[in-house]
XYZ file of C-alpha atoms in Angstrom:
111
model
C -0.210 -0.052 -0.028
C 2.549 2.361 0.588
C 4.748 1.993 -2.533
C 1.035 2.185 -4.543
C 0.942 5.783 -2.066
C 4.141 6.509 -3.334
C 4.054 4.981 -6.742
C 1.085 7.588 -7.455
C 3.119 10.680 -6.105
C 5.620 10.224 -7.959
C 3.175 10.264 -11.578
C 2.273 13.721 -10.556
C 5.278 15.274 -10.105
C 5.788 14.864 -13.139
C 5.897 17.818 -15.118
C 5.636 17.345 -19.093
C 4.168 19.676 -21.907
C 2.609 18.789 -24.225
C 0.866 20.882 -27.702
C -0.041 19.152 -30.607
C 2.178 16.648 -31.495
C 5.070 17.413 -29.523
C 5.911 16.784 -26.120
C 8.708 18.117 -23.827
C 8.959 16.088 -19.980
C 10.461 18.938 -18.105
C 12.325 16.628 -15.404
C 13.473 14.481 -18.264
C 15.242 17.401 -20.186
C 13.717 15.837 -23.306
C 10.837 16.719 -26.335
C 9.756 14.582 -28.469
C 7.981 14.738 -32.304
C 5.975 12.659 -32.988
C 7.862 10.206 -30.478
C 11.123 11.453 -32.412
C 13.181 12.417 -29.731
C 14.896 15.467 -30.249
C 18.964 16.297 -29.585
C 18.946 19.375 -28.057
C 21.029 22.055 -26.239
C 20.773 22.991 -23.082
C 19.215 26.888 -24.373
C 17.694 25.625 -26.798
C 15.712 23.605 -24.360
C 15.556 26.243 -21.523
C 14.205 28.258 -24.570
C 11.843 26.098 -26.161
C 10.213 25.029 -22.400
C 9.982 29.072 -21.956
C 7.801 29.491 -24.772
C 5.457 26.355 -25.182
C 4.859 27.324 -21.178
C 3.746 30.379 -21.786
C 2.432 29.857 -25.449
C 0.069 32.582 -27.189
C 1.973 35.096 -24.769
C 4.283 37.469 -27.390
C 8.259 37.619 -25.807
C 10.166 39.493 -26.606
C 13.530 39.173 -27.150
C 15.642 40.784 -23.942
C 11.862 39.030 -22.126
C 13.973 35.846 -23.560
C 17.825 36.771 -22.332
C 16.019 37.408 -18.914
C 14.131 33.937 -18.964
C 15.854 31.460 -20.458
C 19.751 32.892 -20.193
C 19.945 34.789 -17.692
C 20.162 38.153 -15.784
C 23.687 38.553 -16.268
C 24.034 37.183 -19.937
C 25.919 39.771 -21.135
C 25.298 38.566 -25.196
C 23.139 40.636 -27.830
C 19.616 40.086 -28.108
C 20.426 38.201 -31.832
C 21.777 35.250 -30.028
C 17.846 34.742 -29.636
C 17.163 34.386 -33.349
C 20.392 32.291 -33.895
C 18.448 30.152 -31.530
C 15.046 29.876 -32.777
C 16.932 29.151 -35.867
C 17.888 26.216 -34.783
C 15.527 25.124 -33.123
C 12.556 25.788 -35.713
C 15.543 23.526 -38.260
C 15.176 20.876 -34.640
C 11.060 20.728 -34.613
C 10.293 20.366 -38.359
C 8.158 21.558 -40.255
C 4.325 21.096 -38.615
C 6.125 21.742 -35.217
C 7.983 24.433 -36.017
C 5.066 26.242 -37.646
C 3.618 27.436 -34.480
C 7.039 28.924 -33.322
C 6.078 32.419 -34.399
C 7.798 35.269 -34.733
C 6.128 38.530 -34.331
C 8.064 41.363 -36.097
C 9.506 43.716 -34.167
C 8.742 42.056 -31.157
C 9.932 38.929 -30.429
C 8.499 35.874 -30.422
C 5.125 33.387 -29.825
C 3.928 30.162 -29.113
C 0.859 29.211 -30.653
C -1.156 26.221 -29.946
């Protein structure tokens, strides 16, 4: 009985995000599209997780730098564009369409 209770609590603590055919296992630091594992860098994973968890909301480059790279990041905001481009290539045509560029503002994930 104790084991069953522990297992049920463990299942509830596992955090996953789903958007269409994209599945993000936050705790396992894994993402997949159509059950195919994506090979993401830590920054790409953090960027994807942040965008999907804030789906429907536009995220400026500065906000993404702050939340994903941290306040102490000294590089320019163009690094966000580079990571978005690489992320789109890895997501494939169907899922990458959900990662929208909002011209002059930033990026948005659409469900």
